[in-house]
CSV table of C-alpha atoms in Angstrom, one decimal:
chain,number,residue,atom,x,y,z
A,1,MET,CA,0.0,-0.1,-0.5
A,2,VAL,CA,1.0,3.8,-0.8
A,3,ASP,CA,1.0,6.1,2.5
A,4,ILE,CA,-1.6,9.1,1.1
A,5,THR,CA,0.3,12.6,2.3
A,6,ALA,CA,-1.6,15.0,-0.3
A,7,VAL,CA,-5.4,15.8,2.1
A,8,ASP,CA,-4.7,14.6,5.8
A,9,ALA,CA,-6.9,11.5,5.7
A,10,GLY,CA,-4.1,9.5,8.5
A,11,GLY,CA,-2.9,7.9,4.8
A,12,TRP,CA,-6.4,6.9,3.5
A,13,ALA,CA,-7.1,7.3,-0.4
A,14,GLN,CA,-10.0,9.3,0.4
A,15,ASP,CA,-10.5,12.7,1.9
A,16,SER,CA,-11.6,12.3,5.5
A,17,PHE,CA,-10.3,9.8,8.2
A,18,CYS,CA,-11.5,5.8,8.4
A,19,GLU,CA,-14.7,6.3,10.3
A,20,ALA,CA,-16.0,3.0,12.5
A,21,GLY,CA,-19.4,1.7,9.8
A,22,HIS,CA,-17.8,2.6,6.7
A,23,TYR,CA,-15.8,1.2,4.2
A,24,CYS,CA,-12.1,3.0,3.9
A,25,GLN,CA,-10.0,3.2,0.4
A,26,TYR,CA,-7.0,2.8,0.2
A,27,ALA,CA,-3.8,3.6,-2.4
A,28,CYS,CA,-1.4,0.1,-3.7
A,29,GLN,CA,1.7,0.9,-5.6
A,30,PRO,CA,2.0,2.3,-9.3
A,31,GLY,CA,0.9,-0.9,-11.7
A,32,TYR,CA,-1.2,-2.3,-9.4
A,33,LEU,CA,-4.7,-1.8,-7.9
A,34,MET,CA,-6.9,-2.2,-5.0
A,35,GLY,CA,-8.7,-5.6,-4.5
A,36,GLN,CA,-11.2,-5.0,-1.4
A,37,TRP,CA,-14.9,-3.4,-1.8
A,38,ASN,CA,-17.9,-4.2,-0.7
A,39,PRO,CA,-18.5,-7.6,-2.6
A,40,GLU,CA,-22.5,-6.7,-2.6
A,41,VAL,CA,-22.0,-4.1,-4.9
A,42,THR,CA,-22.0,-5.3,-8.0
A,43,SER,CA,-22.8,-2.0,-10.6
A,44,TYR,CA,-21.8,1.6,-11.2
A,45,SER,CA,-24.2,3.0,-8.5
A,46,TYR,CA,-24.1,5.3,-5.8
A,47,PRO,CA,-23.6,5.5,-3.1
A,48,GLY,CA,-22.8,2.1,-3.6
A,49,SER,CA,-20.2,3.4,-5.6
A,50,GLN,CA,-18.4,4.7,-2.5
A,51,ASP,CA,-17.8,1.5,-0.6
A,52,GLY,CA,-14.1,0.3,-1.4
A,53,GLY,CA,-10.7,-1.1,0.5
A,54,LEU,CA,-11.6,-1.7,3.7
A,55,TYR,CA,-14.5,-2.2,6.1
A,56,CYS,CA,-14.1,-0.8,9.3
A,57,ASN,CA,-16.9,-2.6,11.4
A,58,ASP,CA,-18.3,-0.7,14.5
A,59,ASN,CA,-15.7,-1.7,17.3
A,60,GLY,CA,-13.3,0.8,14.9
A,61,GLU,CA,-11.5,-3.0,13.8
A,62,LEU,CA,-10.7,-3.4,9.9
A,63,GLU,CA,-12.3,-6.0,8.6
A,64,LYS,CA,-11.4,-7.1,4.9
A,65,PRO,CA,-14.2,-7.9,2.8
A,66,ILE,CA,-13.2,-10.5,0.7
A,67,SER,CA,-10.9,-12.5,2.1
A,68,GLN,CA,-9.0,-14.2,-1.1
A,69,ASN,CA,-8.6,-11.0,-2.4
A,70,ASP,CA,-5.2,-9.5,-2.4
A,71,TYR,CA,-4.8,-6.9,-0.1
A,72,CYS,CA,-3.0,-5.2,-4.2
A,73,TYR,CA,-2.9,-7.1,-6.7
A,74,LYS,CA,-1.2,-6.5,-10.0
A,75,GLY,CA,-3.6,-4.9,-13.3
A,76,LYS,CA,-2.6,-6.1,-16.5
A,77,GLY,CA,0.5,-4.7,-17.3
A,78,THR,CA,-0.6,-3.8,-20.4
A,79,ALA,CA,-0.1,0.6,-20.2
A,80,SER,CA,3.3,2.1,-19.3
A,81,VAL,CA,3.9,6.0,-19.7
A,82,ASN,CA,7.1,6.4,-20.4
A,83,ASN,CA,8.5,10.5,-20.0
A,84,GLN,CA,10.0,12.6,-22.3
A,85,ALA,CA,9.7,15.8,-20.7
A,86,SER,CA,13.1,16.9,-18.6
A,87,GLN,CA,11.0,16.8,-15.0
A,88,ASN,CA,8.7,14.4,-13.9
A,89,VAL,CA,5.2,13.9,-14.2
A,90,ALA,CA,2.4,13.2,-11.8
A,91,PHE,CA,-0.4,11.0,-13.0
A,92,CYS,CA,-3.0,10.0,-11.0
A,93,GLN,CA,-5.6,7.3,-10.7
A,94,THR,CA,-9.2,8.4,-9.6
A,95,VAL,CA,-10.3,5.8,-7.0
A,96,LEU,CA,-13.1,3.6,-7.0
A,97,PRO,CA,-14.4,2.8,-5.4
A,98,GLY,CA,-14.3,5.4,-3.9
A,99,ASN,CA,-15.1,9.5,-4.2
A,100,GLU,CA,-13.6,9.5,-7.6
A,101,GLU,CA,-10.4,11.7,-6.0
A,102,MET,CA,-7.4,11.5,-8.3
A,103,LEU,CA,-5.5,10.4,-4.9
A,104,ILE,CA,-3.8,7.1,-6.5
A,105,PRO,CA,-0.4,8.5,-7.4
A,106,THR,CA,2.0,7.1,-10.3
A,107,ASN,CA,5.0,9.4,-10.2
A,108,VAL,CA,7.1,9.3,-13.8
A,109,ASP,CA,10.7,10.7,-12.9
A,110,ALA,CA,12.3,12.2,-16.3
A,111,SER,CA,13.4,10.1,-18.8
A,112,SER,CA,11.7,6.8,-16.9
A,113,SER,CA,8.6,4.9,-17.6
A,114,GLU,CA,6.4,3.2,-15.2
A,115,ASP,CA,3.5,1.3,-15.3
A,116,LEU,CA,-0.1,2.4,-15.1
A,117,ALA,CA,-2.5,0.0,-13.5
A,118,VAL,CA,-4.4,-1.6,-16.0
A,119,PRO,CA,-7.6,-3.5,-14.2
A,120,GLY,CA,-9.5,-6.7,-16.2
A,121,THR,CA,-13.2,-7.0,-15.9
A,122,ASP,CA,-12.7,-9.2,-12.5
A,123,TYR,CA,-12.2,-5.5,-10.8
A,124,TRP,CA,-15.0,-3.5,-9.3
A,125,ALA,CA,-17.6,-3.7,-11.9
A,126,GLY,CA,-15.7,-4.2,-14.7
A,127,THR,CA,-15.0,-0.5,-14.8
A,128,ALA,CA,-11.2,1.4,-16.3
A,129,ALA,CA,-8.6,2.8,-14.7
A,130,HIS,CA,-8.6,7.0,-14.9
A,131,PHE,CA,-5.8,9.1,-14.4
A,132,TYR,CA,-5.5,13.0,-14.8
A,133,ILE,CA,-1.9,13.7,-15.8
A,134,ASN,CA,-0.4,16.8,-14.4
A,135,PRO,CA,2.6,19.5,-15.9
A,136,PRO,CA,6.4,18.3,-16.1
A,137,GLY,CA,7.1,19.2,-12.2
A,138,VAL,CA,4.4,19.1,-10.7
A,139,SER,CA,4.5,17.0,-7.2
A,140,VAL,CA,2.7,14.3,-6.6
A,141,GLU,CA,1.3,16.1,-3.6
A,142,GLU,CA,0.4,19.0,-5.1
A,143,GLY,CA,-1.5,17.3,-8.2
A,144,CYS,CA,-3.0,14.1,-6.5
A,145,LYS,CA,-5.5,15.7,-5.4
A,146,TRP,CA,-9.1,18.2,-5.9
A,147,GLY,CA,-6.9,21.2,-7.6
A,148,SER,CA,-8.5,24.8,-8.1
A,149,THR,CA,-8.4,27.1,-10.6
A,150,ALA,CA,-5.3,28.9,-9.7
A,151,ASN,CA,-2.8,26.3,-11.0
A,152,PRO,CA,-4.3,23.5,-13.9
A,153,TYR,CA,-3.1,20.3,-11.5
A,154,GLY,CA,-5.4,17.8,-10.6
A,155,ASN,CA,-9.0,17.8,-11.8
A,156,TRP,CA,-8.4,21.2,-13.7
A,157,SER,CA,-4.9,18.9,-15.5
A,158,PRO,CA,-5.5,20.1,-19.1
A,159,TYR,CA,-5.1,15.6,-20.5
A,160,VAL,CA,-6.8,12.2,-19.0
A,161,ALA,CA,-6.0,8.8,-19.6
A,162,GLY,CA,-8.2,5.3,-19.2
A,163,ALA,CA,-7.4,2.3,-20.3
A,164,ASN,CA,-9.0,-1.2,-18.7
A,165,MET,CA,-8.6,-4.7,-20.6
A,166,ASP,CA,-11.2,-6.9,-21.6
A,167,ASP,CA,-11.9,-11.0,-21.1
A,168,SER,CA,-10.6,-11.3,-24.6
A,169,GLY,CA,-7.4,-10.3,-23.6
A,170,ASN,CA,-7.6,-6.9,-26.2
A,171,THR,CA,-6.7,-3.3,-23.6
A,172,TYR,CA,-8.6,-0.1,-24.5
A,173,ALA,CA,-6.9,3.6,-23.8
A,174,LYS,CA,-8.0,6.4,-24.7
A,175,ILE,CA,-6.0,9.8,-23.7
A,176,GLY,CA,-8.0,12.9,-24.4
A,177,TRP,CA,-8.5,16.8,-23.5
A,178,ASN,CA,-10.1,17.1,-19.7
A,179,PRO,CA,-13.2,18.9,-20.6
A,180,VAL,CA,-13.1,20.7,-17.2
A,181,TYR,CA,-10.1,22.7,-18.6
A,182,LEU,CA,-11.9,23.6,-21.3
A,183,GLU,CA,-15.2,24.5,-20.1
A,184,ASP,CA,-16.6,28.4,-20.7
A,185,SER,CA,-15.9,29.0,-16.8
A,186,SER,CA,-12.3,27.8,-16.8
A,187,PRO,CA,-9.5,30.3,-17.1
A,188,PHE,CA,-7.1,27.2,-18.8
A,189,LYS,CA,-9.3,27.2,-21.6
A,190,SER,CA,-7.2,29.8,-23.8
A,191,THR,CA,-3.8,28.4,-22.7
A,192,ASN,CA,-1.8,25.5,-24.6
A,193,PRO,CA,-0.5,23.7,-22.4
A,194,SER,CA,3.5,23.5,-21.9
A,195,PHE,CA,3.2,19.8,-22.9
A,196,GLY,CA,2.1,17.4,-25.0
A,197,ILE,CA,0.9,13.6,-25.1
A,198,ARG,CA,0.8,10.4,-27.2
A,199,MET,CA,0.0,7.4,-28.0
A,200,LYS,CA,2.3,4.1,-29.1
A,201,CYS,CA,1.8,0.6,-29.7
A,202,ALA,CA,4.3,-1.9,-28.9
A,203,ASP,CA,3.0,-3.9,-32.1
A,204,SER,CA,1.5,-1.5,-34.4
A,205,SER,CA,-0.2,-5.0,-35.7
A,206,GLN,CA,-2.4,-5.1,-31.8
A,207,VAL,CA,-3.8,-1.8,-33.2
């Protein structure tokens, strides 16, 4: 697991401390996925979509809701980031099941690569992974949380990405503009980002 320090929640991947009677989300290392959630929630619908992580019972004890699953497990390993910028780039994955804040950090140092966590259909409700891509030089502490119009960080980042794998072993990945960055109310909508992104397949015959 990874200690989340971008928000004051005792290391949990959520906006508040873990409390009795609630599910408590956590983050895993880059390339790995959270393996615990409410097993009774099988579709993406509120409020069940908030029930990720470990369950804190009425006695304040943490319970593992899916005993056969590890706390974290390796994603499919079919998508990675190759950072060609001169500074680090923070990829911030949203917490789902959870409140979908971009708290799960993958820091990619300059001239290096990191795997992204690509889920298969065994992940919660068959959902994909979603990432916000911060400008070079922004730390995960600055970029992997709800942002503001002061800077194009966090949910105001210029670009987003997503990925998942189907039952046939096909990986679906996307990159694009963050819709919030382009909203009429956004102070950044007329500002070109200082960096770009592109998607490249290792084997072009598989496109």
